[in-house]
């Protein structure tokens, strides 16, 4: 039985109920009440939409209100409605800001009063000035702030199963365009609202089709039916909100374009996951490089919105007790990183428009159940709720309206803060001890140094190039610039507190130099590079490799450069008669020492050598000397990348990385494993990180739900891409696993990442590996020290003995002592206890031992710490254990990474170990 509707109004909303120039749409009101499951879930601020005679409401346009059960709108319909608003109202405009990987448009909607809409360029120019205080003359800032208007950026639909925001934003836009309430007029006149209603159109359409195909008929939330499709975007799923540092996906690039054009004062990203509404502040620890003004602004806005929603009687609204505030790679951190305010909501969602009984009693945040009354949750919800899409829309819209109201009242203060954060950053760059970062021209992989420079420039961080003097060719990041704090964050090590009360929300380290394998130096001398020796970069840099030396034989001196494998596949496609060999021993060639893994070409002409060098940023060496060292021929393999149907996130990053590098592959699934005869089609099968245990690898999506096709049809046109199947359920089964084992046994190379290595060990394919109990260890994404235990392994060609890798939480694997030779790379620098030979007396041994135990190198933990950036608790549980295993299985090999070397297109320095495994796939026994 529904509770009666008792509407509580705050002082902010008293003016809302009087003085309408247009009549209230009572039909809309009644439907809102009908679809809201409890009067306590209905804030007064979302009622009383006007019935405008010119501008169509969602009810007039669609024939139903927003939040109606059983109805989901696709991107064409959503953009169609916004386009209709723009056609009928001078207060609304819509513009395209990008195109997705699958060819769908990305649109931005702008709403303000008519005068503001006619002068948008002027307002954008004012904010651009405030963004860089160096462009503001002394005494000019106050005048600019008095003329400028805050821009409030609402981002919706980033995570496709979070279905409330794209719908809510349509109703909100109509309200902002038509309402005559005093506070709405203030918002229109004083704030420029920009809306990205569906920031992941590819995934949104897949989710809409999924709902209509599979979940619209559901009546029980806990029935086991997957609530979301296997793919969202072409490459990323949930991690599309972890791309803020890489800027690799089209939706992220679009968000950056919007930021740099508009310089929004506030960016609010609308999400769904926790009951009933979370307003972000985070529990801390907060990012140490963020201006404290921003952290205080989080709390300021959150408390205002909490108060307004409490005044309207909404239960289950809370702040603080979720998330931390540390990692800068979320989409909304585009704003935080650039002196604006980035924040997010989490409302409660049902991954569609069905209404369900939801149990929230088992949900815990910051160590407390979601039903407990706390200072940050003064009015909790009941243990169970009947929850609808309309409830979700109500909560989200009421919060957004309160936030917009705050900006309309306090806009000048927010703009002053925005400006002053830039002022402080510039001043700190001048007065702080650290004055600049240096990226020297001499690097192991100059192409990655250029990439790092370009990534900084993508963040609007200024980079100079030394154009004269002894250090000509170096890149310099001077810190007297508005985004000084972001530069420091990206180029220095992170130190997450070990004693933090709550575990981190995500990765905790992102040091670019370590992740990219690029040397980055610091200087405290502001005059080390005089200004007249520097040139500000105005476009991206490209490292063009060259050919030095004379002769008709060409080599690539190998240092684990990122593009070597890419160049070999390119060469195979363009000049297949060229022979390629890899050196298995160091070679001294004049003044050069060519390390293991160096590439020797035969039949490569000078023109093609120069083209290869320039295209892939590789330096080649020409010689006429005969190379007589141990070497083996390269036979580039046929590569398959495996995906399950229950989890495609990391497989998507793998596909993206392969395509960015120009590495050909075939995507395979359970049906390919069941078909067998894998060696006839492939030489290398790569299994990216999957979730679950061995049984999940075998069975995957529950067969009782089948058949579940993921195919493109007339009714579900977004499905069937980037892969399709007639039935997602059942997994490869025992036969498929047996066929995978046979593939390796017959000479194939199986490469597995992270948890997938543990899964393959559990099902018996990665023979001899077992999990070690590390229940007391906390290992969130951090950069840690690794040591080559078998330096001669082709997997480690090009790497030194000690180097950084990126590892997050995941299983730790081990082998019996007699198989420790399978452990190619270990975690930590010190020699593991089990690798130290016994040197004491031996009872019963006659005479002295014939072989003296070799004393291992002494790498003390104090001098060679395990954690290079980030934090690990109880790290002793992983020291000396295997980071990479090279496991012989019949005629083939399983290369088991116990971390993800292709994590989110971030840890590029780790990737060449995968490329090494592919280049040398049929020579992995060389040690």
PDB file of N, CA and C in Angstrom, residues 565 568-569 572 578-582 632-639 682-684 749 915-923:
ATOM      1  N   UNK A 565      57.418  -4.911 -31.868  1.00  0.00           N
ATOM      2  CA  UNK A 565      56.516  -5.923 -32.412  1.00  0.00           C
ATOM      3  C   UNK A 565      55.631  -5.314 -33.497  1.00  0.00           C
ATOM      4  N   UNK A 568      57.456  -5.168 -36.715  1.00  0.00           N
ATOM      5  CA  UNK A 568      57.675  -6.469 -37.364  1.00  0.00           C
ATOM      6  C   UNK A 568      56.427  -6.914 -38.124  1.00  0.00           C
ATOM      7  N   UNK A 569      55.252  -6.702 -37.532  1.00  0.00           N
ATOM      8  CA  UNK A 569      54.027  -7.044 -38.270  1.00  0.00           C
ATOM      9  C   UNK A 569      53.855  -6.138 -39.489  1.00  0.00           C
ATOM     10  N   UNK A 572      56.197  -7.404 -42.121  1.00  0.00           N
ATOM     11  CA  UNK A 572      55.697  -8.643 -42.719  1.00  0.00           C
ATOM     12  C   UNK A 572      54.626  -8.346 -43.769  1.00  0.00           C
ATOM     13  N   UNK A 578      61.704 -10.009 -46.218  1.00  0.00           N
ATOM     14  CA  UNK A 578      62.757  -9.649 -45.277  1.00  0.00           C
ATOM     15  C   UNK A 578      62.816 -10.689 -44.161  1.00  0.00           C
ATOM     16  N   UNK A 579      64.019 -11.168 -43.866  1.00  0.00           N
ATOM     17  CA  UNK A 579      64.212 -12.116 -42.784  1.00  0.00           C
ATOM     18  C   UNK A 579      64.437 -11.380 -41.472  1.00  0.00           C
ATOM     19  N   UNK A 580      63.958 -11.988 -40.377  1.00  0.00           N
ATOM     20  CA  UNK A 580      64.089 -11.371 -39.060  1.00  0.00           C
ATOM     21  C   UNK A 580      64.609 -12.419 -38.086  1.00  0.00           C
ATOM     22  N   UNK A 581      65.648 -12.036 -37.321  1.00  0.00           N
ATOM     23  CA  UNK A 581      66.175 -12.885 -36.273  1.00  0.00           C
ATOM     24  C   UNK A 581      66.314 -12.058 -34.993  1.00  0.00           C
ATOM     25  N   UNK A 582      66.305 -12.760 -33.872  1.00  0.00           N
ATOM     26  CA  UNK A 582      66.470 -12.116 -32.564  1.00  0.00           C
ATOM     27  C   UNK A 582      67.728 -12.669 -31.917  1.00  0.00           C
ATOM     28  N   UNK A 632      67.903 -16.613 -33.046  1.00  0.00           N
ATOM     29  CA  UNK A 632      66.876 -17.506 -33.580  1.00  0.00           C
ATOM     30  C   UNK A 632      65.972 -16.731 -34.527  1.00  0.00           C
ATOM     31  N   UNK A 633      65.400 -17.409 -35.509  1.00  0.00           N
ATOM     32  CA  UNK A 633      64.524 -16.730 -36.472  1.00  0.00           C
ATOM     33  C   UNK A 633      63.180 -16.382 -35.831  1.00  0.00           C
ATOM     34  N   UNK A 634      62.586 -15.326 -36.326  1.00  0.00           N
ATOM     35  CA  UNK A 634      61.275 -14.897 -35.837  1.00  0.00           C
ATOM     36  C   UNK A 634      60.214 -15.360 -36.817  1.00  0.00           C
ATOM     37  N   UNK A 635      59.246 -16.058 -36.280  1.00  0.00           N
ATOM     38  CA  UNK A 635      58.081 -16.476 -37.058  1.00  0.00           C
ATOM     39  C   UNK A 635      56.863 -15.865 -36.368  1.00  0.00           C
ATOM     40  N   UNK A 636      56.411 -14.749 -36.904  1.00  0.00           N
ATOM     41  CA  UNK A 636      55.327 -14.039 -36.229  1.00  0.00           C
ATOM     42  C   UNK A 636      54.081 -14.914 -36.159  1.00  0.00           C
ATOM     43  N   UNK A 637      53.474 -14.970 -34.982  1.00  0.00           N
ATOM     44  CA  UNK A 637      52.397 -15.939 -34.777  1.00  0.00           C
ATOM     45  C   UNK A 637      51.022 -15.433 -35.196  1.00  0.00           C
ATOM     46  N   UNK A 638      50.114 -16.378 -35.309  1.00  0.00           N
ATOM     47  CA  UNK A 638      48.688 -16.084 -35.445  1.00  0.00           C
ATOM     48  C   UNK A 638      48.129 -15.977 -34.023  1.00  0.00           C
ATOM     49  N   UNK A 639      47.587 -14.825 -33.688  1.00  0.00           N
ATOM     50  CA  UNK A 639      47.226 -14.528 -32.305  1.00  0.00           C
ATOM     51  C   UNK A 639      45.710 -14.540 -32.132  1.00  0.00           C
ATOM     52  N   UNK A 682      45.730 -21.073 -34.681  1.00  0.00           N
ATOM     53  CA  UNK A 682      46.465 -20.096 -33.875  1.00  0.00           C
ATOM     54  C   UNK A 682      47.773 -20.674 -33.364  1.00  0.00           C
ATOM     55  N   UNK A 683      48.715 -19.763 -33.122  1.00  0.00           N
ATOM     56  CA  UNK A 683      49.979 -20.122 -32.472  1.00  0.00           C
ATOM     57  C   UNK A 683      50.032 -19.598 -31.047  1.00  0.00           C
ATOM     58  N   UNK A 684      49.386 -18.470 -30.807  1.00  0.00           N
ATOM     59  CA  UNK A 684      49.349 -17.838 -29.480  1.00  0.00           C
ATOM     60  C   UNK A 684      47.901 -17.545 -29.131  1.00  0.00           C
ATOM     61  N   UNK A 749      51.478 -21.407 -27.567  1.00  0.00           N
ATOM     62  CA  UNK A 749      51.833 -20.567 -26.424  1.00  0.00           C
ATOM     63  C   UNK A 749      50.550 -19.942 -25.883  1.00  0.00           C
ATOM     64  N   UNK A 915      54.851  -8.356 -25.566  1.00  0.00           N
ATOM     65  CA  UNK A 915      55.353  -8.377 -26.942  1.00  0.00           C
ATOM     66  C   UNK A 915      56.523  -9.357 -27.079  1.00  0.00           C
ATOM     67  N   UNK A 916      57.395  -9.421 -26.072  1.00  0.00           N
ATOM     68  CA  UNK A 916      58.487 -10.403 -26.093  1.00  0.00           C
ATOM     69  C   UNK A 916      57.952 -11.827 -26.175  1.00  0.00           C
ATOM     70  N   UNK A 917      56.907 -12.089 -25.393  1.00  0.00           N
ATOM     71  CA  UNK A 917      56.332 -13.437 -25.386  1.00  0.00           C
ATOM     72  C   UNK A 917      55.749 -13.796 -26.742  1.00  0.00           C
ATOM     73  N   UNK A 918      55.250 -12.803 -27.465  1.00  0.00           N
ATOM     74  CA  UNK A 918      54.685 -13.048 -28.790  1.00  0.00           C
ATOM     75  C   UNK A 918      55.785 -13.196 -29.836  1.00  0.00           C
ATOM     76  N   UNK A 919      56.769 -12.294 -29.811  1.00  0.00           N
ATOM     77  CA  UNK A 919      57.872 -12.379 -30.776  1.00  0.00           C
ATOM     78  C   UNK A 919      58.582 -13.726 -30.661  1.00  0.00           C
ATOM     79  N   UNK A 920      58.793 -14.169 -29.429  1.00  0.00           N
ATOM     80  CA  UNK A 920      59.583 -15.375 -29.163  1.00  0.00           C
ATOM     81  C   UNK A 920      58.700 -16.561 -28.765  1.00  0.00           C
ATOM     82  N   UNK A 921      57.493 -16.606 -29.251  1.00  0.00           N
ATOM     83  CA  UNK A 921      56.498 -17.577 -28.790  1.00  0.00           C
ATOM     84  C   UNK A 921      56.968 -19.022 -28.918  1.00  0.00           C
ATOM     85  N   UNK A 922      57.746 -19.318 -29.952  1.00  0.00           N
ATOM     86  CA  UNK A 922      58.204 -20.696 -30.154  1.00  0.00           C
ATOM     87  C   UNK A 922      59.660 -20.888 -29.745  1.00  0.00           C
ATOM     88  N   UNK A 923      60.171 -19.935 -28.959  1.00  0.00           N
ATOM     89  CA  UNK A 923      61.537 -20.059 -28.428  1.00  0.00           C
ATOM     90  C   UNK A 923      61.566 -19.700 -26.950  1.00  0.00           C
TER      91      UNK A 923
END
